[in-house]
XYZ file of C-alpha atoms in Angstrom:
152
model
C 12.025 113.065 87.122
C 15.871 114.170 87.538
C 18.390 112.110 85.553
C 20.021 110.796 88.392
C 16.780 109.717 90.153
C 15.796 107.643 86.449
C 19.293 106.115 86.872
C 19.202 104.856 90.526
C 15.753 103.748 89.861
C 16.577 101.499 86.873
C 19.363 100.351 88.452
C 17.094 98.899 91.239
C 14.663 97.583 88.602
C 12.381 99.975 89.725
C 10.309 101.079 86.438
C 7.856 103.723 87.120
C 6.398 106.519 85.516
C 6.998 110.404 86.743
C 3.772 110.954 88.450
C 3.989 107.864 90.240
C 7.521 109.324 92.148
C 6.472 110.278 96.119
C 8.997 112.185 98.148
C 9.454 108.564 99.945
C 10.670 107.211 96.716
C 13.195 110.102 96.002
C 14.188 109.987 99.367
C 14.878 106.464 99.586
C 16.286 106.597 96.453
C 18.654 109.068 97.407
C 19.738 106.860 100.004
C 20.820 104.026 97.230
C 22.885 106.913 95.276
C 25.069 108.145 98.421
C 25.803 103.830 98.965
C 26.866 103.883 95.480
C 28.667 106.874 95.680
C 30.576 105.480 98.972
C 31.591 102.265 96.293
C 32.483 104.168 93.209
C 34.926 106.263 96.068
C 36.694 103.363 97.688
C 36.679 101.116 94.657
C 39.799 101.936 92.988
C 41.876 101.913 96.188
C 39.834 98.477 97.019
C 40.596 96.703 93.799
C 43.899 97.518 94.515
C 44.132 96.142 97.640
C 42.853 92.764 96.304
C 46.024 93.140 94.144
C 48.273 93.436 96.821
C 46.375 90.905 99.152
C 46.835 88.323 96.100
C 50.921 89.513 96.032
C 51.571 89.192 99.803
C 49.218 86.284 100.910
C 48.785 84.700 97.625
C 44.772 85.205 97.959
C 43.448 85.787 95.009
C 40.655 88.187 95.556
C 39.384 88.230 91.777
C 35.529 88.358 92.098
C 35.488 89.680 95.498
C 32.916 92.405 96.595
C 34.421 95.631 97.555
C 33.253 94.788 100.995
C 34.616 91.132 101.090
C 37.908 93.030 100.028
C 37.413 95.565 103.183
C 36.585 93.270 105.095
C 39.673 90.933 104.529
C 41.864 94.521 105.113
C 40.221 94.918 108.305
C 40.813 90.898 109.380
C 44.939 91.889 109.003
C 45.178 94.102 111.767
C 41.766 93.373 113.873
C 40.836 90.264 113.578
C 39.404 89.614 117.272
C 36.949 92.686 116.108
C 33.700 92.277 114.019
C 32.430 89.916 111.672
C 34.328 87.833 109.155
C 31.573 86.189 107.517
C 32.604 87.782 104.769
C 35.993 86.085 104.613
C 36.974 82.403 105.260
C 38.885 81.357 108.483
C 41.549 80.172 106.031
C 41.805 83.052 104.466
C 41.547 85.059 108.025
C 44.829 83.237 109.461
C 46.495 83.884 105.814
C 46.129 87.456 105.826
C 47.072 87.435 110.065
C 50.100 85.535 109.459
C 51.429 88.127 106.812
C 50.264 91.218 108.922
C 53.465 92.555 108.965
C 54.057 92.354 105.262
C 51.548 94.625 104.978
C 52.466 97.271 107.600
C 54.827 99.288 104.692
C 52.261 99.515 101.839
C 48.878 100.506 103.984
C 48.018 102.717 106.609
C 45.691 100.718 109.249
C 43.046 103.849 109.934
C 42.590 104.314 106.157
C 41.977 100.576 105.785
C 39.619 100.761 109.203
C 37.629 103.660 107.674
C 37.055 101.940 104.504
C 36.022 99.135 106.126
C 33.338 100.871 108.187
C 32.319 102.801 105.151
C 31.345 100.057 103.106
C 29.959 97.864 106.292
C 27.266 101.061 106.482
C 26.954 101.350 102.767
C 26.147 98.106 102.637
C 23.324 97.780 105.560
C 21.615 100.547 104.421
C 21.668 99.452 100.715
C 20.154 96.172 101.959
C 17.447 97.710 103.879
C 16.963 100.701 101.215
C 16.719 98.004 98.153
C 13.781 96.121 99.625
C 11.683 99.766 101.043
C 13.051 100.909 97.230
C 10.849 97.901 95.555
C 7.517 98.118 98.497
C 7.396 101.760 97.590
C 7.373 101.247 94.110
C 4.657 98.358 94.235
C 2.506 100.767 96.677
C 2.920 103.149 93.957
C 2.258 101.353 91.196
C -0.839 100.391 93.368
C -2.280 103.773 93.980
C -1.631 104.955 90.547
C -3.671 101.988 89.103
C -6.681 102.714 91.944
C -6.645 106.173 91.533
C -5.500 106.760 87.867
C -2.727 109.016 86.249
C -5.530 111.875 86.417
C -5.730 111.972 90.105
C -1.878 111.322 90.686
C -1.285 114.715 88.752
């Protein structure tokens, strides 16, 4: 088993031994590593934008998920589009009401590709988690029915 696959893997709580690992498993695990890759990428530039959504609109976005945090970029400029579920209606007509403040310190298609980055990361990291953990079990299954000398 590669390093990287050990780390995604324990990451997910998913504890298994190397002969247990299926091409489904590395596959789906692979899946989880490119999600966290997209969040390791836009969270620096994220973070930051909490900082400046706290300094224009007084939001304080401490303890906000990078997407939360996309999501309220997204709600400045297009808030009629998508969902805000993420982000209170309070906090929606905040961030609307000082749209302008924000035009000179980010550009709106950076902001809308981050947005849609991390909406994507996150669906499939929802759906990949749960497979992740049913694969696992199965495996953990067979390995147990069939023993480590048949899984070899």
């Amino acid at each position: 088993m590669s390093l990287g696959l050990h780390y995604v893997l324990n990451r997910y709580g998913c504890d298994v031994k190397t002969d247990m690992v299926n091409e489904q498993i590395v596959a789906t695990a692979s899946a989880l590593f490119q999600c966290d890759s997209v969040e390791k990428q836009y969270s620096g530039a994220l973070r930051r934008a909490g900082d400046l959504i706290r300094d224009v609109s007084g939001i304080n976005c401490k303890g906000w998920t990078l997407l939360k945090i996309a999501t309220a970029l997204k709600m400045i400029w297009w808030p009629e589009f998508g969902d805000s579920c993420e982000v209170s209606e309070d906090e929606v007509l905040r961030l609307v009401v000082d749209a302008d403040r924000y035009q000179v310190h980010k550009n709106k298609d950076s902001c809308l590709r981050a947005y849609k980055d991390m909406v994507e990361a996150h669906e499939v990291k929802t759906s990949k988690k749960e497979l992740l953990k049913s694969l696992v079990e199965l495996a953990k299954e067979t390995y147990k029915a069939e023993g480590p000398e048949k899984n070899i």
